Every structure is written in C-alpha cells, then in structure tokens.
DNA sequence: CCGGTGATGCCCT
DNA sequence: GGGCATCACCGGT
C-alpha cells in the first residue's frame, strides 16, 4: 500500500511522481462530476533546467514554491493548459506534471469538453487532460487540492513492476533524465513522438 | 501508420 | 523577440 496523498505531496517531486500513478483526480463542475485515474506523470524541480521553477520564482511559477498539495496550472503554445501537483516543502520549486489519465466517471462530460467522441483520445496527453477536465484558464493555479474544485485521492496501488521510467516528453534541457513515469501497457498513456 | 508542420499567445530575456 | 512541460491535421506510404 502506498502512502496517503497528504504524505505523497510532501515528498520531493521525483519520489512523488511514481506514487501519484493510480491516484484519482475528481473535479466537480456545473455539468457534473469528472473522475480519472492518473496513469502518466513527470517530475520537475528547481535544479532541473527543464523546469519552469529553474530560473527562480515568478508570478506565474509561485505555486511551485509553495508547500505540496497545491495546483500549478500553466498556459503553453498559445492554446493549451497543463497542470501539476505541487510537491515538497515550501520554498523549494518542484511539482509533478500530470500527463495522462484514465477516464473513470463523467466520460460524456469529458467528451463534450474535448469536442470529440473517441474515448481513446480524451485524456492521453497533458493538454487533452486539462481540456477534458474543463480547465480553460489558470484560475486554479495555486489552489489547494481538496479545498478547491479538484480532489486528489490515493486510489490504487500500482505494482512496482508495472511502473516504467523513461525520459520526459517535449523538452530540450535535461532530456536524457528518466523522470517520466507511466503505467505499463495502459492504453491512456500519451503517444510519444 | 508515420513524420512534418501550422496554430497561437504568454512569459521572460 | 525567441521559445515553449502541445495538439490536430495533412499527405505519403
């Protein structure tokens, strides 16, 4: 059995990232409740040149420097939102990008949010997942999990043999570090190019 | 199936 | 002004 969520988010991102696999994320929206199981994560830390927190705290990245248990939401490529679960102690800029998840409840709402019908393409990437969960601005950035419209639960314990570590996706700096984690053979893991 | 590419706006230099 | 923790579409195979 893995640790409770409250203990996972206190850990450094690199340790928290594999433990967040199998956790449930729930979002309550006006249209209904959405629930997903995390299947792919990436760790980011202030000592890592690929991390938004690498060049110190700014207005945008301030949530990453808070104590674990908050959200960090950012906007990228002019059209996509992605979100992290902030981990570690206050004063250290780190967090875990949630890259993909498996739909559990609210599939119809997610399909509407994404504007598509194909369940295999709903939540298998960080921008797609944010869109499916109805995140269309950075308003949730800095909010405390379980005290906002997003809840994090411990969920399932994933067998160690079913966790794969690999290089992170879509970065230039430190691209060789195996700080991406995913559940082996899960069909909702993102496609790597 | 596969690789190439355009979209589009904010952040930080 | 450069670059980006991405995605969808297009054409060739």
Short mmCIF file of C-alpha atoms (C1' of nucleotides) in Angstrom, two decimals:
data_model
loop_
_atom_site.label_atom_id
_atom_site.label_comp_id
_atom_site.label_asym_id
_atom_site.label_seq_id
_atom_site.Cartn_x
_atom_site.Cartn_y
_atom_site.Cartn_z
CA UNK A 1 0.00 0.00 0.00
CA UNK A 2 1.39 3.37 -0.95
CA UNK A 3 1.33 6.42 1.36
CA UNK A 4 -1.67 8.66 1.90
CA UNK A 5 -1.99 11.57 -0.51
CA UNK A 6 -1.10 14.07 2.23
CA UNK A 7 2.22 12.27 2.64
CA UNK A 8 2.89 11.81 -1.08
CA UNK A 9 2.68 15.55 -1.76
CA UNK A 10 5.21 16.26 0.98
CA UNK A 11 7.83 14.25 -0.90
CA UNK A 12 10.27 15.57 -3.49
CA UNK A 13 8.73 15.52 -6.98
CA UNK A 14 10.97 12.72 -8.17
CA UNK A 15 9.70 10.44 -5.41
CA UNK A 16 6.10 11.63 -5.59
CA UNK A 17 5.77 11.20 -9.36
CA UNK A 18 5.63 7.36 -9.41
CA UNK A 19 3.44 7.31 -6.27
CA UNK A 20 0.86 9.54 -7.94
CA UNK A 21 0.23 6.83 -10.54
CA UNK A 22 -3.07 5.13 -9.72
CA UNK A 23 -4.35 8.12 -7.74
CA UNK A 24 -7.80 9.50 -8.56
CA UNK A 25 -8.44 13.09 -9.57
CA UNK A 26 -12.00 14.32 -9.23
CA UNK A 27 -13.39 17.61 -10.49
CA UNK A 28 -16.82 18.91 -9.65
CA UNK A 29 -18.16 21.08 -12.46
CA UNK A 30 -21.57 22.63 -13.11
CA UNK A 31 -22.09 19.98 -15.79
CA UNK A 32 -21.37 17.13 -13.36
CA UNK A 33 -18.55 15.24 -11.70
CA UNK A 34 -15.48 14.03 -13.58
CA UNK A 35 -13.15 11.38 -12.20
CA UNK A 36 -9.92 9.99 -13.69
CA UNK A 37 -7.08 7.71 -12.65
CA UNK A 38 -3.56 9.08 -13.14
CA UNK A 39 -1.51 6.89 -15.49
CA UNK A 40 1.42 9.14 -16.53
CA UNK A 41 3.46 11.75 -14.63
CA UNK A 42 6.68 13.76 -14.92
CA UNK A 43 8.83 15.23 -12.14
CA UNK A 44 10.15 18.82 -12.30
CA UNK A 45 12.46 20.50 -9.79
CA UNK A 46 14.16 23.89 -9.40
CA UNK A 47 17.61 22.35 -10.01
CA UNK A 48 16.37 20.99 -13.35
CA UNK A 49 16.92 23.31 -16.35
CA UNK A 50 13.72 21.97 -17.98
CA UNK A 51 11.60 23.13 -15.05
CA UNK A 52 9.62 26.37 -15.02
CA UNK A 53 10.99 26.86 -11.50
CA UNK A 54 14.65 26.64 -12.63
CA UNK A 55 15.13 30.40 -13.04
CA UNK A 56 13.58 31.25 -9.69
CA UNK A 57 10.18 32.26 -8.55
CA UNK A 58 8.00 34.48 -10.73
CA UNK A 59 4.34 35.46 -10.57
CA UNK A 60 3.49 32.52 -12.82
CA UNK A 61 5.57 29.87 -11.06
CA UNK A 62 4.98 30.98 -7.46
CA UNK A 63 2.68 28.00 -6.71
CA UNK A 64 5.57 25.60 -7.41
CA UNK A 65 7.42 27.12 -4.45
CA UNK A 66 4.55 26.59 -2.05
CA UNK A 67 4.23 23.52 0.16
CA UNK A 68 2.98 20.38 -1.61
CA UNK A 69 -0.72 19.87 -2.16
CA UNK A 70 -1.50 22.78 -4.45
CA UNK A 71 -2.08 23.01 -8.17
CA UNK A 72 0.19 24.73 -10.66
CA UNK A 73 -1.58 25.44 -13.94
CA UNK A 74 0.20 26.98 -16.92
CA UNK A 75 -0.65 28.04 -20.46
CA UNK A 76 1.60 27.00 -23.34
CA UNK A 77 1.93 27.02 -27.12
CA UNK A 78 -0.66 29.77 -27.28
CA UNK A 79 -3.59 27.42 -26.75
CA UNK A 80 -3.07 24.63 -24.23
CA UNK A 81 -3.31 24.39 -20.46
CA UNK A 82 -1.42 21.80 -18.40
CA UNK A 83 -1.40 21.23 -14.67
CA UNK A 84 0.97 19.98 -11.99
CA UNK A 85 0.51 18.74 -8.48
CA UNK A 86 2.93 20.78 -6.39
CA UNK A 87 5.04 18.67 -4.04
CA UNK A 88 7.81 19.11 -1.48
CA UNK A 89 8.36 21.73 1.20
CA UNK A 90 7.56 25.44 0.97
CA UNK A 91 10.49 27.32 -0.55
CA UNK A 92 11.52 24.58 -2.99
CA UNK A 93 10.15 24.90 -6.53
CA UNK A 94 9.00 21.47 -7.61
CA UNK A 95 5.96 19.61 -8.85
CA UNK A 96 4.60 16.71 -10.86
CA UNK A 97 3.07 17.25 -14.29
CA UNK A 98 0.02 15.05 -14.80
CA UNK A 99 0.46 13.94 -18.40
CA UNK A 100 -2.33 11.41 -18.84
CA UNK A 101 -5.17 9.68 -17.04
CA UNK A 102 -7.79 7.02 -17.50
CA UNK A 103 -11.44 8.15 -17.55
CA UNK A 104 -13.43 6.73 -14.61
CA UNK A 105 -16.63 8.83 -14.33
CA UNK A 106 -18.10 11.65 -16.36
CA UNK A 107 -16.95 10.37 -19.73
CA UNK A 108 -19.79 12.16 -21.54
CA UNK A 109 -18.82 15.48 -19.91
CA UNK A 110 -15.20 14.97 -20.93
CA UNK A 111 -16.24 14.19 -24.50
CA UNK A 112 -18.25 17.41 -24.57
CA UNK A 113 -15.36 19.41 -23.09
CA UNK A 114 -12.99 17.99 -25.73
CA UNK A 115 -15.46 18.21 -28.59
CA UNK A 116 -14.74 14.64 -29.68
CA UNK A 117 -16.32 11.19 -29.20
CA UNK A 118 -13.25 8.92 -29.19
CA UNK A 119 -12.54 7.83 -25.60
CA UNK A 120 -9.02 6.77 -26.56
CA UNK A 121 -8.15 10.38 -27.39
CA UNK A 122 -9.81 12.12 -24.45
CA UNK A 123 -7.16 12.26 -21.72
CA UNK A 124 -3.94 10.80 -23.20
CA UNK A 125 -1.84 13.98 -23.02
CA UNK A 126 -1.45 16.90 -20.59
CA UNK A 127 -3.30 19.46 -22.70
CA UNK A 128 -6.03 16.99 -23.59
CA UNK A 129 -6.49 16.00 -19.95
CA UNK A 130 -6.78 19.62 -18.81
CA UNK A 131 -9.33 20.32 -21.53
CA UNK A 132 -11.31 17.17 -20.68
CA UNK A 133 -11.43 18.27 -17.04
CA UNK A 134 -12.75 21.69 -18.02
CA UNK A 135 -9.58 23.65 -17.22
CA UNK A 136 -9.63 26.57 -19.65
CA UNK A 137 -7.76 29.24 -17.71
CA UNK A 138 -5.13 29.46 -14.97
CA UNK A 139 -7.68 30.24 -12.28
CA UNK A 140 -6.94 27.02 -10.39
CA UNK A 141 -3.19 27.70 -10.23
CA UNK A 142 -2.11 27.98 -6.60
CA UNK A 143 -5.35 26.49 -5.27
CA UNK A 144 -5.17 23.84 -2.57
CA UNK A 145 -6.22 20.36 -3.66
CA UNK A 146 -9.28 19.02 -1.87
CA UNK A 147 -10.19 22.60 -0.90
CA UNK A 148 -10.91 23.60 -4.49
CA UNK A 149 -12.93 22.06 -7.31
CA UNK A 150 -10.23 19.40 -7.74
CA UNK A 151 -9.78 16.50 -5.34
CA UNK A 152 -6.87 14.06 -5.16
CA UNK A 153 -7.34 10.60 -3.63
CA UNK A 154 -4.90 7.79 -3.04
CA UNK A 155 -6.72 5.39 -5.35
CA UNK A 156 -4.99 2.22 -6.47
CA UNK A 157 -1.55 0.97 -5.56
CA UNK A 158 0.34 0.21 -8.74
CA UNK A 159 2.67 -2.77 -8.69
CA UNK A 160 6.30 -1.71 -8.91
CA UNK A 161 6.80 -3.99 -11.90
CA UNK A 162 4.03 -2.12 -13.73
CA UNK A 163 5.72 1.29 -13.42
CA UNK A 164 8.00 2.33 -16.27
CA UNK A 165 10.52 5.20 -16.01
CA UNK A 166 11.54 6.97 -19.23
CA UNK A 167 12.79 10.36 -20.49
CA UNK A 168 10.34 13.25 -20.33
CA UNK A 169 8.39 14.44 -23.36
CA UNK A 170 8.67 17.72 -25.25
CA UNK A 171 11.68 19.27 -23.51
CA UNK A 172 15.14 20.31 -24.72
CA UNK A 173 17.07 20.65 -21.47
CA UNK A 174 17.93 17.54 -19.42
CA UNK A 175 16.08 15.45 -21.99
CA UNK A 176 18.02 12.34 -21.01
CA UNK A 177 16.77 12.17 -17.42
CA UNK A 178 14.26 9.32 -16.85
CA UNK A 179 11.83 11.44 -14.85
CA UNK A 180 8.66 10.40 -16.67
CA UNK A 181 6.65 7.57 -15.12
CA UNK A 182 3.74 5.65 -16.57
CA UNK A 183 1.67 2.53 -16.01
CA UNK A 184 2.91 -0.21 -18.28
CA UNK A 185 0.52 -1.24 -21.08
CA UNK A 186 -2.13 1.28 -20.07
CA UNK A 187 -3.95 2.44 -23.21
CA UNK A 188 -4.40 6.01 -21.91
CA UNK A 189 -0.67 6.78 -21.68
CA UNK A 190 0.28 9.52 -24.16
CA UNK A 191 1.84 8.76 -27.50
CA UNK A 192 5.49 9.82 -27.59
CA UNK A 193 6.86 11.37 -30.78
"C1'" DC B 1 0.83 4.01 -39.68
"C1'" DC B 2 4.15 7.69 -39.99
"C1'" DG B 3 6.60 12.11 -39.98
"C1'" DG B 4 6.17 17.06 -40.89
"C1'" DT B 5 4.09 21.37 -39.77
"C1'" DG B 6 1.00 25.34 -38.57
"C1'" DA B 7 -1.65 27.37 -34.93
"C1'" DT B 8 -1.41 31.00 -31.42
"C1'" DG B 9 -0.37 33.90 -27.11
"C1'" DC B 10 2.15 34.42 -22.97
"C1'" DC B 11 6.44 34.64 -20.38
"C1'" DC B 12 10.85 36.14 -19.68
"C1'" DT B 13 15.21 37.91 -21.77
"C1'" DG C 1 11.77 38.65 -30.00
"C1'" DG C 2 12.70 33.65 -29.06
"C1'" DG C 3 10.93 29.77 -27.33
"C1'" DC C 4 7.58 26.93 -25.45
"C1'" DA C 5 6.37 20.55 -19.98
"C1'" DT C 6 1.11 20.57 -27.11
"C1'" DC C 7 -2.19 19.12 -30.39
"C1'" DA C 8 -4.62 18.26 -34.77
"C1'" DC C 9 -4.38 17.85 -39.39
"C1'" DC C 10 -2.36 16.65 -43.71
"C1'" DG C 11 -0.13 13.99 -47.17
"C1'" DG C 12 2.67 9.97 -48.32
"C1'" DT C 13 3.17 5.01 -47.59
#
